[in-house]
Coordinates of C-alpha atoms in Angstrom, one line a residue:
Chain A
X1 CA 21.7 3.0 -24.9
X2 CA 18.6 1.5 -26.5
X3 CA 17.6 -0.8 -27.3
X4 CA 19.1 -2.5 -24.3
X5 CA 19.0 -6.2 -23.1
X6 CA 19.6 -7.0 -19.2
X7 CA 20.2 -10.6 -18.1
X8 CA 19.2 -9.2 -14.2
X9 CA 17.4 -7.3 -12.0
X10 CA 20.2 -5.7 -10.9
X11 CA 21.3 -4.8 -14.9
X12 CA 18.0 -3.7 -15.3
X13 CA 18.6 -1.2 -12.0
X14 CA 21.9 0.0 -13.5
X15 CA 20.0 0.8 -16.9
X16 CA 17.5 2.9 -15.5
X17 CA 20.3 4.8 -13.9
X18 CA 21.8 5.3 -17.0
X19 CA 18.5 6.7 -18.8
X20 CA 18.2 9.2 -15.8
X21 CA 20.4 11.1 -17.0
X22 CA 19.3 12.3 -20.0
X23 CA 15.8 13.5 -18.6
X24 CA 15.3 16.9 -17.9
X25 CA 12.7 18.4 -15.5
X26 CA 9.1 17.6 -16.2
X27 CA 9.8 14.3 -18.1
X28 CA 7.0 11.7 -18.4
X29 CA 8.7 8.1 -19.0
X30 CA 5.8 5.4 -19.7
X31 CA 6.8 1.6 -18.7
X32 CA 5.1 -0.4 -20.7
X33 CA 5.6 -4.4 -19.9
X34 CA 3.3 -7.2 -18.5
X35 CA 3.3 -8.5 -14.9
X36 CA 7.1 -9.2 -13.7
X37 CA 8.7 -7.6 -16.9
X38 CA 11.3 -5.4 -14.7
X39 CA 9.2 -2.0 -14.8
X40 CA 9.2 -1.4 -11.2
X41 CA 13.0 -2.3 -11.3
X42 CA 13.9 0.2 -14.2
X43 CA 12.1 3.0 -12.3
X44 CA 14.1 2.3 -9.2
X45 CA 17.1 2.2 -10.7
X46 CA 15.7 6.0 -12.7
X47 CA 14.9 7.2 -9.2
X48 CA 18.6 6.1 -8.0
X49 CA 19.9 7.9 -10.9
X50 CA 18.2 11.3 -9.9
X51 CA 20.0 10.7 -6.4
X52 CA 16.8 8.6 -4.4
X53 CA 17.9 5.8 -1.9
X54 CA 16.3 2.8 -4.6
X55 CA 15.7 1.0 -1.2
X56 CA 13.3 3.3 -0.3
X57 CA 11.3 2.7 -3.5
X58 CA 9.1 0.2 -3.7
X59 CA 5.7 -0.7 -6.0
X60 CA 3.3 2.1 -6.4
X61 CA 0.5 -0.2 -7.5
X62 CA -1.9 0.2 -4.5
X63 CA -0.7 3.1 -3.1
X64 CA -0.9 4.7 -7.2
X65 CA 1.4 7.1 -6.8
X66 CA 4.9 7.5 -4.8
X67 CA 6.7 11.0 -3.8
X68 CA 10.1 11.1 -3.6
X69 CA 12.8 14.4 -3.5
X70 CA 15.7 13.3 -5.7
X71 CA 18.1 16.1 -7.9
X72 CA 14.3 15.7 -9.4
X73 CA 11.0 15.2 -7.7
X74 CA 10.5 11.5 -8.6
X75 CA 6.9 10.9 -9.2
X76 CA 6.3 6.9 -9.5
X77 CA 2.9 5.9 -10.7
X78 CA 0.7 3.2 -11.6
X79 CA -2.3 2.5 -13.5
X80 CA -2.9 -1.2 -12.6
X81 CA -5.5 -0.3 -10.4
X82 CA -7.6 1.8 -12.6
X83 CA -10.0 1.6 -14.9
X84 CA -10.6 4.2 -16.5
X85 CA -8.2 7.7 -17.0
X86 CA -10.8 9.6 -15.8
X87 CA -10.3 8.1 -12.2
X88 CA -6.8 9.4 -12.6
X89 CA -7.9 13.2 -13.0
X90 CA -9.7 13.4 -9.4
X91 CA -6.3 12.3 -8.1
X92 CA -5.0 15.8 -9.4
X93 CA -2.2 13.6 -12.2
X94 CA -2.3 16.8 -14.5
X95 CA 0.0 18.5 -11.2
X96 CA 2.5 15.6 -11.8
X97 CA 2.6 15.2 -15.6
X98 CA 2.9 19.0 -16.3
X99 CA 5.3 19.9 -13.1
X100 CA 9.2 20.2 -12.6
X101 CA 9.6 16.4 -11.6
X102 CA 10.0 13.0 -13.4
X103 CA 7.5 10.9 -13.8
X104 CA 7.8 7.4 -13.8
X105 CA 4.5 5.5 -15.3
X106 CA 3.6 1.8 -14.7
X107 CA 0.5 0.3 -16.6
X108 CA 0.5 3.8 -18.6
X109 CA -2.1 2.5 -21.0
X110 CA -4.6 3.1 -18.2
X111 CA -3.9 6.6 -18.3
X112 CA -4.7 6.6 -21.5
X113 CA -4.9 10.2 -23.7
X114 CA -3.7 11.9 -20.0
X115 CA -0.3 11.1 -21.4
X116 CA 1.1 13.9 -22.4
X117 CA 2.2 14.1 -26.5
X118 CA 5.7 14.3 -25.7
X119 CA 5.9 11.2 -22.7
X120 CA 8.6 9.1 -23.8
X121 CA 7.7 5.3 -24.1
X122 CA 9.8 2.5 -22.8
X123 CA 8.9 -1.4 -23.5
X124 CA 10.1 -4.2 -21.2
X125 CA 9.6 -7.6 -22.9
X126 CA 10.4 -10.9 -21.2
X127 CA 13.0 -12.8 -23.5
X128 CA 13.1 -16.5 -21.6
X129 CA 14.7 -17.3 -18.0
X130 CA 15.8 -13.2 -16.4
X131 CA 16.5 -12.0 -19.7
X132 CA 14.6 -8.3 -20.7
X133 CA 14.6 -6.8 -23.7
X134 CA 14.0 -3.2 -23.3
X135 CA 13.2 -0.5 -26.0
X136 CA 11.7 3.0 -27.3
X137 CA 8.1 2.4 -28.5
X138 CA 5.7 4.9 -30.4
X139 CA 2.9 5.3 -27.7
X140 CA -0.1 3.2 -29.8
X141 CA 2.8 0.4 -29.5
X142 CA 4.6 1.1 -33.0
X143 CA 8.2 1.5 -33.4
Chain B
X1 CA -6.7 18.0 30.4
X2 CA -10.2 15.9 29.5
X3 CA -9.3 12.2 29.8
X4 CA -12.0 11.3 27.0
X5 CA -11.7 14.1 24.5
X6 CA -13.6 13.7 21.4
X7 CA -12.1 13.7 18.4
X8 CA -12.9 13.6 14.7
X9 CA -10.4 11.4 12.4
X10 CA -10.1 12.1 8.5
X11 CA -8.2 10.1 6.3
X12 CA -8.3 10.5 2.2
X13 CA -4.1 9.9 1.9
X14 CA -5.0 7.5 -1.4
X15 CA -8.6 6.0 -2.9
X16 CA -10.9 6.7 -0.1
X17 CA -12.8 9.4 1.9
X18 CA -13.4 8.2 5.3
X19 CA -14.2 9.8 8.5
X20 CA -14.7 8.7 12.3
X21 CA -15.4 9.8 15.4
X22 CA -13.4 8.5 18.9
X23 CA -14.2 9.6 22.5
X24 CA -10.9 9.1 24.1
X25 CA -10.2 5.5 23.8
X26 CA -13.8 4.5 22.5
X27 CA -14.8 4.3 19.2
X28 CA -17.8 5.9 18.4
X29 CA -18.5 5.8 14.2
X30 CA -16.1 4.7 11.2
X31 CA -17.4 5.5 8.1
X32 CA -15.3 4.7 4.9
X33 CA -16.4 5.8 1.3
X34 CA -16.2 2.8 -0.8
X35 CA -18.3 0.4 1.8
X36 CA -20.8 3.5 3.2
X37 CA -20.7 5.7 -0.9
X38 CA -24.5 4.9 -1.3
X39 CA -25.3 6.2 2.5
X40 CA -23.1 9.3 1.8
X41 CA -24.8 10.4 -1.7
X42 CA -28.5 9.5 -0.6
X43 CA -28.3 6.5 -2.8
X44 CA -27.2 8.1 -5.7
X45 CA -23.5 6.9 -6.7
X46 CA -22.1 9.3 -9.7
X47 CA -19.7 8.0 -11.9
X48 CA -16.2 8.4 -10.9
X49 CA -17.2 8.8 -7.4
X50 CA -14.7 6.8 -5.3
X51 CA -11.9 8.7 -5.7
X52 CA -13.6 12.3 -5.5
X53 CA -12.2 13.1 -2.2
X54 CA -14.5 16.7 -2.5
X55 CA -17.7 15.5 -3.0
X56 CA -17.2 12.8 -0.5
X57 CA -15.9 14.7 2.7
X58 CA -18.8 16.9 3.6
X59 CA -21.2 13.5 3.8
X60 CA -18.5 11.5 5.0
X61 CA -17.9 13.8 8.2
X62 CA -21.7 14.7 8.8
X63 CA -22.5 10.8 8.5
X64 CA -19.4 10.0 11.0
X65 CA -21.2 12.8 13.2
X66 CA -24.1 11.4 13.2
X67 CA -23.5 7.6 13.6
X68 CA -21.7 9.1 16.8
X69 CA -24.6 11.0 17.9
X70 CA -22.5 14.0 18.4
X71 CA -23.0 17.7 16.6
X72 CA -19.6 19.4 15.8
X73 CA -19.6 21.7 17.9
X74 CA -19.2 18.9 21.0
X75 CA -15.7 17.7 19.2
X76 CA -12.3 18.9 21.7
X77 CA -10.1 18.4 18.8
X78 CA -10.1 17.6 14.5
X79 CA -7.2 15.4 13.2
X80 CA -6.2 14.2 9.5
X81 CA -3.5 12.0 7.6
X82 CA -1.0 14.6 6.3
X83 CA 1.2 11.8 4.7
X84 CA 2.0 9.1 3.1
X85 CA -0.3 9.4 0.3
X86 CA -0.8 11.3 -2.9
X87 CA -0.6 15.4 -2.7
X88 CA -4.2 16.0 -3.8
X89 CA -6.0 13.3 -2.2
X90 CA -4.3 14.4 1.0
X91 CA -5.1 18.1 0.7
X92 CA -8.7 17.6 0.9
X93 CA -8.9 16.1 3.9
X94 CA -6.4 18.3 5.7
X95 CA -7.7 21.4 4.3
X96 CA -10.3 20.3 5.9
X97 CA -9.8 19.2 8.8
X98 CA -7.9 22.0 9.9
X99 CA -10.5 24.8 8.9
X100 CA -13.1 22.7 10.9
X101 CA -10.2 22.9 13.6
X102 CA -9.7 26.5 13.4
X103 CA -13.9 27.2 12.8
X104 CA -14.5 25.2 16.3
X105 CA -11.2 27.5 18.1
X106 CA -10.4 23.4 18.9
X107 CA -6.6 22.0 18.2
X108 CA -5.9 20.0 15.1
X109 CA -3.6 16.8 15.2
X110 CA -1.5 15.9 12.1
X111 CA -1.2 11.9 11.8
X112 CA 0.9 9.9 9.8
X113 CA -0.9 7.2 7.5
X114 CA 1.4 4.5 9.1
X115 CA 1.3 5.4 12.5
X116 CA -2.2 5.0 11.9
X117 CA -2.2 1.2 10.4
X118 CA 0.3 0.8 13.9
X119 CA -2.6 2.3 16.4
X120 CA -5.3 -0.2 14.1
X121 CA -4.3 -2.6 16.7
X122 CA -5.4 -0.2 19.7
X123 CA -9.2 0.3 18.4
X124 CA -10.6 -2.3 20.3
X125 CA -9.3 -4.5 23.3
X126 CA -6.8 -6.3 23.7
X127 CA -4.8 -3.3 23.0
X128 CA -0.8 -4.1 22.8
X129 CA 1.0 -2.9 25.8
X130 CA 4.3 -0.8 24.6
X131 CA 7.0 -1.5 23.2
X132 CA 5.6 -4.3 20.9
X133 CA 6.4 -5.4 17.5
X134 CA 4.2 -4.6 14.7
X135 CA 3.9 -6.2 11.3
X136 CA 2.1 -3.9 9.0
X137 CA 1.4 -6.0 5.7
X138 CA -1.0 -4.7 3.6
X139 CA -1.7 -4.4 -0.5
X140 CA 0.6 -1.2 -0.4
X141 CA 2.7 -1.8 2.9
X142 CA 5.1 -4.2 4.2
X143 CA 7.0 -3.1 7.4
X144 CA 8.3 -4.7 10.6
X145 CA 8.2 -2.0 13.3
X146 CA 9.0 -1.6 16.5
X147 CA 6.6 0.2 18.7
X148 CA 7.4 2.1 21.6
X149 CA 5.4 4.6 23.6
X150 CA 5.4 8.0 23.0
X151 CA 5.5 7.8 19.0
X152 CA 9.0 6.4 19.0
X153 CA 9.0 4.2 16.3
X154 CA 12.1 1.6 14.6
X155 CA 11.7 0.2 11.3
X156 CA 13.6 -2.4 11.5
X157 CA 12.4 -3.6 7.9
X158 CA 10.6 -2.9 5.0
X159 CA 9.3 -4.5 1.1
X160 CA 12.5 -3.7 -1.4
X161 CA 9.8 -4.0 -4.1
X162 CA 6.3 -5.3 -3.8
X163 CA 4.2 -5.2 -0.9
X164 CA 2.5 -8.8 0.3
X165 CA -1.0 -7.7 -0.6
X166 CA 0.2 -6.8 -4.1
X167 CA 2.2 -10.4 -4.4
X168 CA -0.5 -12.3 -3.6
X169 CA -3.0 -9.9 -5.6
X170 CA -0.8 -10.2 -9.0
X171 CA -0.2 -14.2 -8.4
X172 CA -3.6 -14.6 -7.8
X173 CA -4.0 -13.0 -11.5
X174 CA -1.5 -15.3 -13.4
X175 CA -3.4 -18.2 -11.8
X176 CA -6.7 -16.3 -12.4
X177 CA -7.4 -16.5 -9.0
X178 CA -9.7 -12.9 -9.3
X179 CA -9.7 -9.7 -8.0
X180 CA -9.5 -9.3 -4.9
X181 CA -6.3 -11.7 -4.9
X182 CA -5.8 -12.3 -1.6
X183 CA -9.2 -13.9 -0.3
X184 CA -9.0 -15.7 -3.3
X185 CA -5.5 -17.7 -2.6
X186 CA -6.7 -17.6 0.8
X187 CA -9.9 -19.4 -0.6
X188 CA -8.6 -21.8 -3.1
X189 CA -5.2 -22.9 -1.4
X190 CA -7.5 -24.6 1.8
X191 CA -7.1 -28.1 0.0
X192 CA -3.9 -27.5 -1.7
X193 CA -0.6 -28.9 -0.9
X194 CA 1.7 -26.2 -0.2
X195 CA 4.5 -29.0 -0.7
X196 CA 3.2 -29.0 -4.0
X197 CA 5.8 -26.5 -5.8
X198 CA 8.9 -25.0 -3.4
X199 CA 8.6 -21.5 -4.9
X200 CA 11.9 -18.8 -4.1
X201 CA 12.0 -17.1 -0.4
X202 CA 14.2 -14.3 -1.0
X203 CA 17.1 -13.9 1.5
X204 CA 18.1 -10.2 2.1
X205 CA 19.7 -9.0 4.9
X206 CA 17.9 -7.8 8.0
X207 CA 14.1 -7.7 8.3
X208 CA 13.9 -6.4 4.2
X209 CA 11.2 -8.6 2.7
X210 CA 11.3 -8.7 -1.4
X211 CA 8.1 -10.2 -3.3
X212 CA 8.9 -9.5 -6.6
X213 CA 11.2 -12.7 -7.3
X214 CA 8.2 -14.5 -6.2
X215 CA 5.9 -13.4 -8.7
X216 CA 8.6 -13.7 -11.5
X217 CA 9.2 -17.1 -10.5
X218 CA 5.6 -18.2 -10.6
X219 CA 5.2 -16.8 -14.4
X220 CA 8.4 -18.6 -15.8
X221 CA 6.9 -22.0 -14.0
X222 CA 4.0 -21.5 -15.6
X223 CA 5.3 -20.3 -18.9
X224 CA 7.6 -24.0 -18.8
X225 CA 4.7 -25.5 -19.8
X226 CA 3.0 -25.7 -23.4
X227 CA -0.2 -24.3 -23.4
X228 CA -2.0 -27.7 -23.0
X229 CA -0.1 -28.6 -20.0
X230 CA -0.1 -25.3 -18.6
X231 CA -4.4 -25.2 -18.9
X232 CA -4.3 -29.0 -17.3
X233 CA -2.3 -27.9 -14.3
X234 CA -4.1 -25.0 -13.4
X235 CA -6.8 -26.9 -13.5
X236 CA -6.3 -30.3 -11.8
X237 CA -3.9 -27.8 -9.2
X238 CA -5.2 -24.7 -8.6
X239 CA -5.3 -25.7 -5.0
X240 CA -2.1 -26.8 -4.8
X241 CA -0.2 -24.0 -6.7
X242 CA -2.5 -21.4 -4.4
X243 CA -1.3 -23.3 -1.2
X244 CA 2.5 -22.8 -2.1
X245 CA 2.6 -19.3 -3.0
X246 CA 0.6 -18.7 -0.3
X247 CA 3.6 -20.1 1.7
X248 CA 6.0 -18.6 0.4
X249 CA 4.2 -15.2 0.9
X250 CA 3.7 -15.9 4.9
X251 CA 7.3 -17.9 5.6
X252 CA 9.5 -14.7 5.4
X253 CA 6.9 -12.8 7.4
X254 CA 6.9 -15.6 10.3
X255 CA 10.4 -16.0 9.9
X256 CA 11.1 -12.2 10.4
X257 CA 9.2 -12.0 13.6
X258 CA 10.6 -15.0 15.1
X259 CA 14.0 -13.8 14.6
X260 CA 12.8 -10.3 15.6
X261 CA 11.0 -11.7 19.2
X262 CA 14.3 -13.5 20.0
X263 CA 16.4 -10.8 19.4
X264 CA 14.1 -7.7 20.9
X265 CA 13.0 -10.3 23.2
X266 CA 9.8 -8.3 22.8
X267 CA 6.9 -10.7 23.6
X268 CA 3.8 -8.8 22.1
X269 CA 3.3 -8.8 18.8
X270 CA 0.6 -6.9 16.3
X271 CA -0.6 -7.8 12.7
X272 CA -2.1 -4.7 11.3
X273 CA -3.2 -4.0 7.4
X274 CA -5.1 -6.3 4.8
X275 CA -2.8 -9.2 4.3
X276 CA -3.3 -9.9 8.2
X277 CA -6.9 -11.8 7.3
X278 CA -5.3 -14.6 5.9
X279 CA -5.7 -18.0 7.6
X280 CA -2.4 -19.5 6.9
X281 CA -0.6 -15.8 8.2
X282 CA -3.5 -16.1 11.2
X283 CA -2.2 -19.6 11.9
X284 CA 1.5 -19.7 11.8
X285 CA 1.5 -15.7 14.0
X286 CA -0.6 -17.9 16.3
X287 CA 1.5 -20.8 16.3
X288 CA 4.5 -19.2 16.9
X289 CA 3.4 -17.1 19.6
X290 CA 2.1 -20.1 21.6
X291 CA 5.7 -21.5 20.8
X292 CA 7.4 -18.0 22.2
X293 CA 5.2 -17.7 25.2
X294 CA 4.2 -14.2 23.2
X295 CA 0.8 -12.7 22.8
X296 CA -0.7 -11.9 19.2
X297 CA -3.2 -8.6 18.4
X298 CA -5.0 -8.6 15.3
X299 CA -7.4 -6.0 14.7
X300 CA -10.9 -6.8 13.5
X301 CA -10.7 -6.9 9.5
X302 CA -13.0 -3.9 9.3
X303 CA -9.8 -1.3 10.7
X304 CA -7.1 -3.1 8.6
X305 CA -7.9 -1.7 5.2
X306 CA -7.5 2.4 5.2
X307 CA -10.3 4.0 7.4
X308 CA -10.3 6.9 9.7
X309 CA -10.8 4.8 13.1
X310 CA -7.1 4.3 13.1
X311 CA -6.1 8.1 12.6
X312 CA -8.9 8.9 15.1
X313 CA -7.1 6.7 17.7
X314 CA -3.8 7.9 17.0
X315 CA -5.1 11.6 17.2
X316 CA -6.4 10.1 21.0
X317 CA -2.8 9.0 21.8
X318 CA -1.1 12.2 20.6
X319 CA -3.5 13.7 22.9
X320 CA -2.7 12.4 25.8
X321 CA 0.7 12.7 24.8
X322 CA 0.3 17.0 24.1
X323 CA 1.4 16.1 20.6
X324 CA -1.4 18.6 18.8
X325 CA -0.2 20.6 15.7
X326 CA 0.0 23.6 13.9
X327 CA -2.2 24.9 11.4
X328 CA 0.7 25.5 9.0
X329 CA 1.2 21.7 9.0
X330 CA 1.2 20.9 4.8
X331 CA 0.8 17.4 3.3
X332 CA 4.2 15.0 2.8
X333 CA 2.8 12.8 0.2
X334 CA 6.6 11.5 0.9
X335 CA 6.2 10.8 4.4
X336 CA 8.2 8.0 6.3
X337 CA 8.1 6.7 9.7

């Protein structure tokens, strides 16, 4: 399934819902990817894979972190807004990270070591016009 | 039942502890953490202090108190977000509230986070009579409601994607605008020509706004140009580029409450949340309320970002409707309208 390229929003969407289905309960997915690389798309199409209406989910940036009840919980975060991990903790992110739900990361860098060892890292690259490329990363950016 | 109960609002649903005090329709103290975080630790700020919900409530409430002149024993009733917002932020301020509640033998009121950006617009005079239509556009909210009394609420449209306040915050960063993004468009688009570029307005069906192709679209425009030519026209247009996406963030937002006042024929109209400061978004609600013979409420800036005012006035209106709540009432960080 990876590495994938989409030519759309909408093949990004139906991408995510393909990775949902391998991830298991307490899964940590980091989206790595600059401003308008499709991360926000691939986690709603990951949420609509673990049964959430995707129109219900939107961008998590200033509201840092989205609920929703899928087959999963769906946790949709975001780290744009913070700058340091630390901030993270006094919002209780351990709860998420280490529960029974799926967590969806954008701008994971800013959570820096709060990632847990085994989050699985996803890169979105911007490839000219709406093409993405999207692939498996090491988390310090490596293959 | 006491027509001007007083009632102490909490609200910590995401980044800030803040605390208020109403006396049936009146305000009587707002006090929000990341403005009054010096006046609530004596001047001493620690690190990582704007988020820490449980050192900030006890000084948030007492200073909320106090600006209202009232002890806590004088409150009739305690109220608290309970959703949307994130689990532990939300916990605090509930926990709390509803052991004050119980402590006082007073009833507690559960408010939603959203109802609360709706009843921004009934702070201060002139309040909107019901129903109305309320636009709540903010950095982490974009909704079209429609408001009727008694808590009866219709969204008839939301963001698929990005909120307003987060499109114009992130555009304002590829044109490195600063932080906060919004004043800052708002700031550097007054000379520009909004003519200057025609950037995308999606179309979606209904009232759905969508923000993301926006800010896609503005990145590939400016990655078209080499690096030389890309430095030249942010600097010699700044204005001009700020100006257009600023229009294309405020057309679909005009153009879904026109088409919602002529087909509710609903003739008051609120703009509640951050994004409703901007000029241009000031001007054109003005402009086309003049045009549809309808009247415009805009709360004062200081109740559109998240404060406890709001939750304290909704807390009044559930009042007077009997709507209190149990104590068993948990936090829905998933809460909808």
């Amino acid at each position: 399934m990876l590495p994938a390229t989409t030519t759309s929003e909408a093949e990004t969407r139906a991408l995510g819902e393909r990775l949902a289905a391998s991830l298991a309960p307490g899964a940590v997915v980091a989206l790595h990817g600059d401003l308008g690389a499709g991360k926000t798309q691939l986690a709603k199409g990951v949420a609509a894979g673990l049964g959430v209406d995707p129109a219900t989910v939107s961008s998590p940036t200033f509201t840092l972190i989205h609920e929703y009840a899928g087959a999963l919980p769906v946790y949709h975060m975001d780290g744009y807004r913070t700058k340091r991990p630390e901030e993270f903790l006094a919002l209780g992110v351990e709860e998420y990270l280490y529960g029974d739900g799926v967590c969806l990361i954008e701008w994971p860098q800013r959570l820096g070591n709060l990632l847990p060892p085994d989050t699985v890292h996803l890169e979105l690259t911007h490839a000219g016009g709406d093409t993405r490329h999207i692939r498996l990363r090491g988390a310090n950016g490596g293959p | 039942m006491n027509p001007s109960p007083r009632i102490l609002g909490i609200e910590t649903s995401c980044d800030d502890t803040a605390s208020a005090v109403v006396e049936g329709a009146t305000l009587r103290s707002s006090v929000v953490s990341s403005q009054d975080l010096h006046a609530a630790y004596g001047g001493v700020v620690p690190e990582l202090a704007s988020r820490d919900h449980q050192r900030l409530i006890v000084p948030v409430v007492q200073q909320a108190l106090q600006e209202a002149g009232l002890e806590r024993d004088a409150l009739d009733a305690v109220a608290a977000t309970y959703g949307p917002g994130l689990a532990g932020s939300l916990l605090v301020g509930l926990s709390f509230a509803k052991a004050l509640a119980l402590g006082l033998g007073v009833p507690f009121i559960g408010v939603n986070h959203l109802e609360g950006h709706i009843y921004s617009a009934h702070i201060a005079p002139p309040r909107p009579p019901f129903p109305y239509l309320c636009l709540v556009v903010s950095g982490g909210h974009t909704q079209l409601i429609r408001v009727e009394d008694g808590f009866a609420h219709t969204v008839m449209g939301r963001t698929r994607d990005d909120a307003a306040g987060e499109a114009f915050d992130k555009i304002a960063r590829l044109l490195r605008l600063g932080y906060p993004g919004g004043p800052a468009i708002d700031q550097a688009a007054t000379d520009g020509d909004p003519a200057f570029r025609a950037f995308p307005r999606a179309s979606l069906e209904g009232y759905d706004f969508s923000f993301s192709g926006l800010k896609t679209s503005v990145l590939y425009y400016l990655q078209d140009h080499e690096d030389d030519a890309r430095e030249a026209l942010l600097a010699d247009h700044t204005a001009d580029l700020a100006a257009a996406v600023q229009q294309a963030i405020v057309d679909p937002l005009i153009d879904a409450l026109r088409r919602a006042i002529a087909e509710t024929g609903i003739r008051d109209v609120a703009i509640v949340g951050g994004v409703s400061a901007n000029r241009q978004l000031r001007a054109e609600a003005r402009a086309l309320c003049a045009a549809a013979d309808a009247r415009l409420y805009i709360p004062d800036p200081a109740y559109c970002t998240d404060n406890a005012a709001m939750i304290a006035v909704t807390a009044f209106h559930k009042w007077q409707a009997g709507l209190t709540s149990p104590l068993s009432l948990t936090a829905e960080p998933a809460l909808t309208l």
